[in-house]
Each structure stands twice: as structure tokens, then as C-alpha cells.
mmCIF file of C-alpha atoms in Angstrom:
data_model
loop_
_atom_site.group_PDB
_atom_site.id
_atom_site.type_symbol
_atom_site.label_atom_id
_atom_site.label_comp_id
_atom_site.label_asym_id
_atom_site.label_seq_id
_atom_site.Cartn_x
_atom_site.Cartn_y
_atom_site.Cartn_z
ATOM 1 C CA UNK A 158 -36.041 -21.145 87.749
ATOM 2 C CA UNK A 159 -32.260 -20.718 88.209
ATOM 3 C CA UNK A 160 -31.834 -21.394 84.655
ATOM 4 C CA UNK A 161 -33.823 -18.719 83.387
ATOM 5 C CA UNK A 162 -32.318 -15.823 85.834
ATOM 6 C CA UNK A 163 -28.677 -16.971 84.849
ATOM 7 C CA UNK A 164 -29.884 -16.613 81.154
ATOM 8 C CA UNK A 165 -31.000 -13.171 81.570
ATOM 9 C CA UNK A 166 -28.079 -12.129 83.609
ATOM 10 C CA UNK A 167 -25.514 -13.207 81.129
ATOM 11 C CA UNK A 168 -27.890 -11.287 78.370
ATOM 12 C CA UNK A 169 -27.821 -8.286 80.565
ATOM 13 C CA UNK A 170 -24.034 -8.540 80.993
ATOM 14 C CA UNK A 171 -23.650 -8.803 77.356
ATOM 15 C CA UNK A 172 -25.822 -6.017 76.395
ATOM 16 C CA UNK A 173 -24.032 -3.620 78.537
ATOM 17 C CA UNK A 174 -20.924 -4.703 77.175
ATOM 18 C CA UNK A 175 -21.601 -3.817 73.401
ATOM 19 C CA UNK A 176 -23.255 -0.752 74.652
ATOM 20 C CA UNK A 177 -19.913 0.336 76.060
ATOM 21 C CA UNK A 178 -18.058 -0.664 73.558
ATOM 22 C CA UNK A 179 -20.343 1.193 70.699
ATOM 23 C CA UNK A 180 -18.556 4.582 71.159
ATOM 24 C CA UNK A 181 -15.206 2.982 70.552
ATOM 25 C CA UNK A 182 -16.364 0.984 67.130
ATOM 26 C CA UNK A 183 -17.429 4.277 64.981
ATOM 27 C CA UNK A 184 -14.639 5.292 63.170
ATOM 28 C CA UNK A 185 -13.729 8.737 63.480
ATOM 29 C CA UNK A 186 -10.882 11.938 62.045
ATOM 30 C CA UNK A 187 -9.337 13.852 64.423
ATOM 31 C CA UNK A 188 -8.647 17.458 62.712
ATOM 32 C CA UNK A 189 -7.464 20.166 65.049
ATOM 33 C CA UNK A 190 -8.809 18.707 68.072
ATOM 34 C CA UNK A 191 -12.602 18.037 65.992
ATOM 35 C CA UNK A 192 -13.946 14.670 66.103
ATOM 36 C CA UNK A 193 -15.548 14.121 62.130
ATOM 37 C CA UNK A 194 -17.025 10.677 61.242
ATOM 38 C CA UNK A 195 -16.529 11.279 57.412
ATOM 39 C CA UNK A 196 -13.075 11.344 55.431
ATOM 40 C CA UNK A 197 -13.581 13.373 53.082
ATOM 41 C CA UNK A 198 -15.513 16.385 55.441
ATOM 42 C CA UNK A 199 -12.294 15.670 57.675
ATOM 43 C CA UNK A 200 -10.295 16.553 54.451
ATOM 44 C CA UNK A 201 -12.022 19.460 53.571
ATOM 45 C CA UNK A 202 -12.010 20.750 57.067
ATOM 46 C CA UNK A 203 -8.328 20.344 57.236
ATOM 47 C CA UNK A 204 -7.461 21.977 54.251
ATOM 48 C CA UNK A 205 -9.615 24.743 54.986
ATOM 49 C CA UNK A 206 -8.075 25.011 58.494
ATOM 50 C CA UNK A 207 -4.891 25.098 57.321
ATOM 51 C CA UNK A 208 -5.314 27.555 54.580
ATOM 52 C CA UNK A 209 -6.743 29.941 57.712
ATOM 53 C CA UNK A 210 -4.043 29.308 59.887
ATOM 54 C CA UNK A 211 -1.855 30.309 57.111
ATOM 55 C CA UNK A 212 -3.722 33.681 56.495
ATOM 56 C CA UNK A 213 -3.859 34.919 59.960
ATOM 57 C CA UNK A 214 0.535 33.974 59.844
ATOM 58 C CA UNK A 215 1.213 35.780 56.703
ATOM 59 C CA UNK A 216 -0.996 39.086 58.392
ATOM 60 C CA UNK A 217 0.492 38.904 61.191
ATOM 61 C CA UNK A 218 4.125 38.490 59.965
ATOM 62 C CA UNK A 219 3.115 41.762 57.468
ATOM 63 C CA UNK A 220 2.551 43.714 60.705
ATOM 64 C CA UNK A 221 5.284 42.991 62.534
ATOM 65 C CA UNK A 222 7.739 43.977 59.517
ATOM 66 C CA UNK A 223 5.695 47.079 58.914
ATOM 67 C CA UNK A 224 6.414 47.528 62.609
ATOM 68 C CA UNK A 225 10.094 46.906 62.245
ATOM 69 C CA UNK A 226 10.642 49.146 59.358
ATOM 70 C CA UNK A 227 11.664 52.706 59.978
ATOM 71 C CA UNK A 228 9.326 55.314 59.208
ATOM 72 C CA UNK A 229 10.891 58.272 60.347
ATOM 73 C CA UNK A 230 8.278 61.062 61.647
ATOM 74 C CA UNK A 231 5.566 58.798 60.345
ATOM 75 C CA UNK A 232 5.973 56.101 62.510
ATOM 76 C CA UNK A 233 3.187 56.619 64.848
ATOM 77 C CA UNK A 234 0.731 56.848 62.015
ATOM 78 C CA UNK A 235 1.822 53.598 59.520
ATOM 79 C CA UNK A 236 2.327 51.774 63.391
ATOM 80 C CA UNK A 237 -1.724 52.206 63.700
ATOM 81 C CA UNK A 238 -2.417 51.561 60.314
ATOM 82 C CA UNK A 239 -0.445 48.519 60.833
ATOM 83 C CA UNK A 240 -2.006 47.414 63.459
ATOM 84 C CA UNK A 241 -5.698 47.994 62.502
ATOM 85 C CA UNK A 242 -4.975 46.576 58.781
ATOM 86 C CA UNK A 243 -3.998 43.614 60.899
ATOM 87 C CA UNK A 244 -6.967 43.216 63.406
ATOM 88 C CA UNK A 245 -8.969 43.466 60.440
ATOM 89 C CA UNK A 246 -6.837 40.793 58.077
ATOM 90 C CA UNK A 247 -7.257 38.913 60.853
ATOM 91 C CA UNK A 248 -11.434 38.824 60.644
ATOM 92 C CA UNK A 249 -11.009 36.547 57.052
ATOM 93 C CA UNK A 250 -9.238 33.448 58.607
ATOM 94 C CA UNK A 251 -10.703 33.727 61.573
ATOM 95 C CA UNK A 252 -14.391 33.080 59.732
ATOM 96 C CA UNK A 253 -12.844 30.544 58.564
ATOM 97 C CA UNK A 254 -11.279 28.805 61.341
ATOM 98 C CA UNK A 255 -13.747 29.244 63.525
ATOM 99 C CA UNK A 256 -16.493 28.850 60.841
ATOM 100 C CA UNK A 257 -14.826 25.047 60.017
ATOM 101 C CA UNK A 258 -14.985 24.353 63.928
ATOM 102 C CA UNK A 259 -18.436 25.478 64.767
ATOM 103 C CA UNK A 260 -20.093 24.322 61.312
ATOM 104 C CA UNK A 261 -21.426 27.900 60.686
ATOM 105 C CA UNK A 262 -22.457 28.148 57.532
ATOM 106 C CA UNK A 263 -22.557 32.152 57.898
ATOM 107 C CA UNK A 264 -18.427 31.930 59.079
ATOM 108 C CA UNK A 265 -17.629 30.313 56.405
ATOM 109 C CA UNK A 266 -19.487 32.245 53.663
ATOM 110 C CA UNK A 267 -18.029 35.150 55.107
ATOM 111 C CA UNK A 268 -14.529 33.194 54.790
ATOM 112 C CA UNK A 269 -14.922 32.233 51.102
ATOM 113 C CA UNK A 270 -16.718 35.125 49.634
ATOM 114 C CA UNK A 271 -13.820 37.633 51.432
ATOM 115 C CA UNK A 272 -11.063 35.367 49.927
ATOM 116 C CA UNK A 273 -12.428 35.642 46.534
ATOM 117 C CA UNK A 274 -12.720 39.441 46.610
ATOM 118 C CA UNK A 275 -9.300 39.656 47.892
ATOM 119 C CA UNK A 276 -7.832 37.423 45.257
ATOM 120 C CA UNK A 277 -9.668 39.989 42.780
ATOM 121 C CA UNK A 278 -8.435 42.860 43.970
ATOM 122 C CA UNK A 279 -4.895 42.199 44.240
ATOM 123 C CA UNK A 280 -4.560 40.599 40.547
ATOM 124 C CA UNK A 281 -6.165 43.764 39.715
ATOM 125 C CA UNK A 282 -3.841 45.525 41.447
ATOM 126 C CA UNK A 283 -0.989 43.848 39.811
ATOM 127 C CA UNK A 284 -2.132 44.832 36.381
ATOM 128 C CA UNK A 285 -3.200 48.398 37.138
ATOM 129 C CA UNK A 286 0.108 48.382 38.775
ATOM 130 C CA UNK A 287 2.473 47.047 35.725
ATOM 131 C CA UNK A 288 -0.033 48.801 33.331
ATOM 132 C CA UNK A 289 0.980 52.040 34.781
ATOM 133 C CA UNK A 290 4.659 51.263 34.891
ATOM 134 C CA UNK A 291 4.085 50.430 31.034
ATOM 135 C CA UNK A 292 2.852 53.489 30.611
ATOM 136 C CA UNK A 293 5.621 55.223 32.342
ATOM 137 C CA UNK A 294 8.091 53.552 30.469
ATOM 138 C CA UNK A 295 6.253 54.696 26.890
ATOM 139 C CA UNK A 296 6.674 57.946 28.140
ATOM 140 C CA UNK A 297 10.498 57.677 28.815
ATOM 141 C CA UNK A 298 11.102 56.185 25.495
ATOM 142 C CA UNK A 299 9.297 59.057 23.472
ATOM 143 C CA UNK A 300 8.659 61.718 24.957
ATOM 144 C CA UNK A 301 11.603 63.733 26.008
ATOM 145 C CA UNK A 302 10.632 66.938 26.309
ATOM 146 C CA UNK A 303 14.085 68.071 24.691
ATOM 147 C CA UNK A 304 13.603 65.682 21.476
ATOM 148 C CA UNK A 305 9.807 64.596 21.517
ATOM 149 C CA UNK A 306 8.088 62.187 19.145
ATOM 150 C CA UNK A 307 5.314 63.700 17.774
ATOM 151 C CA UNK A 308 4.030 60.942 15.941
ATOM 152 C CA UNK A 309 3.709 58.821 19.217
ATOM 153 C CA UNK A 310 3.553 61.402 22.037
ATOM 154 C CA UNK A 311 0.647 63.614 23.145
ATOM 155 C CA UNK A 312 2.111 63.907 26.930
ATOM 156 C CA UNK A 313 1.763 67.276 28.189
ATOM 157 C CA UNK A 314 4.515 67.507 30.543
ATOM 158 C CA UNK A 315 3.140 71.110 32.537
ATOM 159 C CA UNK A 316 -0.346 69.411 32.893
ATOM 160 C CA UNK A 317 0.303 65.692 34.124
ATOM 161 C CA UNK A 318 4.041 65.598 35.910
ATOM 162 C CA UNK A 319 4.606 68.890 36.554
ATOM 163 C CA UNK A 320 1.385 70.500 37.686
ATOM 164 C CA UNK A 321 2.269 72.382 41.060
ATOM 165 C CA UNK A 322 5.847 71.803 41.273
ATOM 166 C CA UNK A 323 8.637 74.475 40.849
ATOM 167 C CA UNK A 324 10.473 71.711 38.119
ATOM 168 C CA UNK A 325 11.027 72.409 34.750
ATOM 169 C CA UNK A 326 9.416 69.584 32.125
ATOM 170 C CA UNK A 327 13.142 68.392 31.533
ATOM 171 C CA UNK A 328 13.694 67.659 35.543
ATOM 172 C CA UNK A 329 10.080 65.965 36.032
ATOM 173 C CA UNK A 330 11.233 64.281 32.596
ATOM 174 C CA UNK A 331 14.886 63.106 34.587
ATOM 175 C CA UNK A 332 13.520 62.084 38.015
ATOM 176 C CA UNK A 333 11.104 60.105 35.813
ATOM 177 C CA UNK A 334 13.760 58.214 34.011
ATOM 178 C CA UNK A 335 16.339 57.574 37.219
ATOM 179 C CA UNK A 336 13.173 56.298 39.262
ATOM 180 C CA UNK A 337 12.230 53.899 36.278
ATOM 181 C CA UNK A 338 14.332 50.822 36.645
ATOM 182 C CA UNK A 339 14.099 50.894 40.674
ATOM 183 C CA UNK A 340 10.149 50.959 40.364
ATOM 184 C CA UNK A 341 10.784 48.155 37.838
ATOM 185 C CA UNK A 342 12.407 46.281 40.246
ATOM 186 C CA UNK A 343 9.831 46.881 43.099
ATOM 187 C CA UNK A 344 7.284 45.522 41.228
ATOM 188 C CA UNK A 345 8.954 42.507 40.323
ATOM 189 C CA UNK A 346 9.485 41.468 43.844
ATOM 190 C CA UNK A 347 5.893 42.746 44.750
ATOM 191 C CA UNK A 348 4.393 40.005 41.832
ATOM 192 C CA UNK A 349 6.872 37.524 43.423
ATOM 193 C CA UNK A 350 5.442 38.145 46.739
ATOM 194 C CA UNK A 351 1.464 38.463 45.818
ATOM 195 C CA UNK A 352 1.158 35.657 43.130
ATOM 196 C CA UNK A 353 1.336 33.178 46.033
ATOM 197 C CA UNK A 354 -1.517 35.327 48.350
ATOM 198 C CA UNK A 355 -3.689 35.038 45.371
ATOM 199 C CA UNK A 356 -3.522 31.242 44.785
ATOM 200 C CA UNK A 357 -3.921 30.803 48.539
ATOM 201 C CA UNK A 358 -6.997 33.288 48.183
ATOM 202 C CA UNK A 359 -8.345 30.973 45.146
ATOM 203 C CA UNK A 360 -7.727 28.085 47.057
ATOM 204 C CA UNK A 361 -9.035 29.589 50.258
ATOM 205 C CA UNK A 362 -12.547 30.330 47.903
ATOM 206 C CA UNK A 363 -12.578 26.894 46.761
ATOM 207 C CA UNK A 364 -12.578 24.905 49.503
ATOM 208 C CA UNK A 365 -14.563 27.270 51.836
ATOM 209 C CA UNK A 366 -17.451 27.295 49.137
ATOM 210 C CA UNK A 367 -17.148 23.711 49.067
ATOM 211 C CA UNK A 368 -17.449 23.635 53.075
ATOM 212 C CA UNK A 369 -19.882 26.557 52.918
ATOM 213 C CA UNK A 370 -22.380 23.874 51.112
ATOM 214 C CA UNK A 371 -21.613 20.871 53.238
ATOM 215 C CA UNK A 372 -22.872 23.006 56.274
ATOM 216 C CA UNK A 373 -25.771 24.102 54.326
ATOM 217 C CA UNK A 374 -27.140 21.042 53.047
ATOM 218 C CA UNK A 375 -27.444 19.881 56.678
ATOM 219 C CA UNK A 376 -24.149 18.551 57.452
ATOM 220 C CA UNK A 377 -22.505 18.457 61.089
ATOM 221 C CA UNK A 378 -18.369 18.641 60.961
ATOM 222 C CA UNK A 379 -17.835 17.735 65.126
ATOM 223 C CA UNK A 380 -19.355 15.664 66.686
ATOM 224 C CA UNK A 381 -18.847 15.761 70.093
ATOM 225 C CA UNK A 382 -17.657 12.389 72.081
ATOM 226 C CA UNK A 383 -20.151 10.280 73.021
ATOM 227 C CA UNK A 384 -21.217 9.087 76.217
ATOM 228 C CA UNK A 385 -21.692 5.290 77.384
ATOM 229 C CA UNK A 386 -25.676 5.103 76.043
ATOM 230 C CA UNK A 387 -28.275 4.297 79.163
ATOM 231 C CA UNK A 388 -30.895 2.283 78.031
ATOM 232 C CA UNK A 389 -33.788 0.855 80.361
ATOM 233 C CA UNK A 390 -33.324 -2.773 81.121
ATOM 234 C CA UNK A 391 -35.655 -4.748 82.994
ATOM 235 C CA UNK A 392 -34.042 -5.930 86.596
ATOM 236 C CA UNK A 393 -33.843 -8.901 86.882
ATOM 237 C CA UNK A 394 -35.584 -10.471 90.597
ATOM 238 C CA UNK A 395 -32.858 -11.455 93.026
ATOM 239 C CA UNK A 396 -34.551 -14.834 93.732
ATOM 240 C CA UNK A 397 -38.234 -17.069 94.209
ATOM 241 C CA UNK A 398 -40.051 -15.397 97.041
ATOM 242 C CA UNK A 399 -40.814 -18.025 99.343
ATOM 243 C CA UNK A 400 -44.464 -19.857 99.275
ATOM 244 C CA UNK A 401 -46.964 -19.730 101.873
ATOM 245 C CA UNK A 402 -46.219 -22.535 104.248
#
């Protein structure tokens, strides 16, 4: 009857309606151009991200003032070191940016388990660093080769600071001693500089681990925009075919 096809119609009408309106009601994060249902992946993913983006800057920025610096006749030489210590700083955040935006769980291992080594090796660094400065300063304060203090220094002078140089023990002592407080001051400025590359390398481990397992345990970060859904739907007959006559 005419009843009964206007009922269907208006069910078909209002089926296709929700169905086009089902890709605008899910609730979604956008995060560097990603698409990720839940907050808190959308969170993690921006942090790491961000930490990433930051990484590839601050190696990049290093290059270019290595660059700039004057090296006199060793230009050409630090210029390629430069610029292959960059390429490669550049293979860390860029596991994890790209890791984060193609939820590859291989990326972003890569991206925490580099960050972590590199936090450990330049805190070690920094201690191996000041420990030898330490040292250089014990030897300044007692052993003078003029007036040593053989109760606290052993420091053989020919075999350590002198060995194949034309300098007596006093001069290696002297150049010692003037080059003290700049070195001092160098590695003051270097700790300044490197304590905050370390916590972003902590930070950098922490979150990418934490990323690292959300891919592995089966989770997808983007989630590419959905198309209007097609679903079969009976048609509905255009009208009574006429009876015999």
C-alpha cells in the first residue's frame, strides 16, 4: 500500500542520515596533522613528537655553529664532521617522529633505546670530564715540581706531561696551571649546556618506551578519516504493478 512504501522511505532516509553523520560523532585529537581517538595516546604522541622535533632543532642548530666557527686550516675537515655528526643526530628524532606517525613499534624502540644511551653517555662524560679536571687541579696544588709534596704526590712529571715534548717539568708544570681556571670555566658552561640534553634524553626514553608498548600491545595511533559507510539496503519498488485486466 502507499502507507507501507512511505514508511520505508522515511526509514531509508533516516538510516542514511545517521550513517552520514557517524563519522562526524566519534570524537577525535588532532596531533601534528594525526587523527587519534584516545586522549591520553594523543598525549603521549604529542609529547613524544615534540621532544623529536626538539632533537632534530638542537642538532641542527649544533651544526650550523660548528659551521660558523672558524677553524683555520681545519675547516674542511670539522665542516664534514659537522655535517655527518648531524645527518646521523638526525636518525634519533627522526625514529621517533616518524615512529609516533606510522605506529612502528621498531621506530620507536630505536627512538627510546638511542635516547637512553645518549643520556648515559654524556652524564658519563660529564663526570669523566670534571673527574679529570679534579685531578688536574690535585696536581697543581701539590705537585710543583720546584717544591713537591711527597707525602701526597707520586706524579712523574717526564713520564705523564712531558713525555715527547722539548719542555722542562717546570714549563709543562706552568702551562698546566695558566690553562687551569679557563678549562674550569669551559666546563662549567659545557654542564650548563648538557644537563638540559640529558633530561630531554630521559624524557625522550620515557615517553618513547611508554609509546614503544602502546604500539606493541596492539594499539593504532592514526586513524585515517573515515568514509561515509555503504551498507546494502533493500530498494524500495517504485509502485503496484498493474493487475491483469
Amino acid at each position: 500500500s502507499i502507507f507501507v512504501q512511505l514508511q520505508g522511505s522515511l526509514a531509508f532516509q533516516s538510516e542514511m542520515q545517521s550513517t552520514a553523520r557517524e563519522p562526524f560523532n566519534a570524537q577525535s585529537h588532532r596531533v601534528f596533522g594525526l587523527d587519534i581517538q584516545n586522549a591520553r595516546l594523543a598525549s603521549l604522541t604529542r609529547r613524544v613528537l615534540v621532544l623529536a622535533t626538539i632533537s632534530a632543532t638542537i642538532v641542527v642548530l649544533k651544526a650550523v655553529w660548528q659551521l660558523a666557527s672558524p677553524q683555520g686550516s681545519n675547516y674542511n675537515a670539522v665542516a664534514l664532521a659537522s655535517v655527518i655528526g648531524a645527518i646521523l643526530g638526525l636518525v634519533v628524532p627522526g625514529c621517533g617522529y616518524y615512529g609516533a606517525k606510522k605506529s612502528d613499534q621498531n621506530l620507536t624502540c630505536c627512538f627510546c633505546g638511542c635516547s637512553f644511551l645518549g643520556g648515559c653517555c654524556n652524564l658519563l662524560s660529564i663526570l669523566i670530564t670534571w673527574g679529570a679536571y679534579k685531578s688536574a687541579s690535585f696536581i697543581v696544588d701539590h705537585c710543583d715540581p720546584n717544591h713537591p709534596d711527597a707525602a701526597n704526590c707520586t706524579f712523574d712529571w717526564e713520564k705523564f706531561a712531558c713525555s715527547g715534548r722539548d719542555e722542562t717539568p717546570q714549563q709543562c708544570f706552568q702551562f698546566l696551571e695558566d690553562n687551569l681556571p679557563a678549562l674550569k670555566h669551559g666546563l662549567i658552561i659545557a654542564t650548563i649546556i648538557i644537563i638540559p640534553t640529558i633530561l630531554l634524553q630521559c624524557l625522550s626514553f620515557c615517553w618513547g618506551k611508554q609509546l614503544h608498548d602502546t604500539i606493541k600491545a596492539g594499539d593504532v595511533i592514526h586513524i585515517p578519516p573515515s568514509q561515509f559507510a555503504i551498507r546494502p539496503v533493500m530498494a524500495q519498488p517504485a509502485g503496484q504493478q498493474a493487475g491483469p485486466q
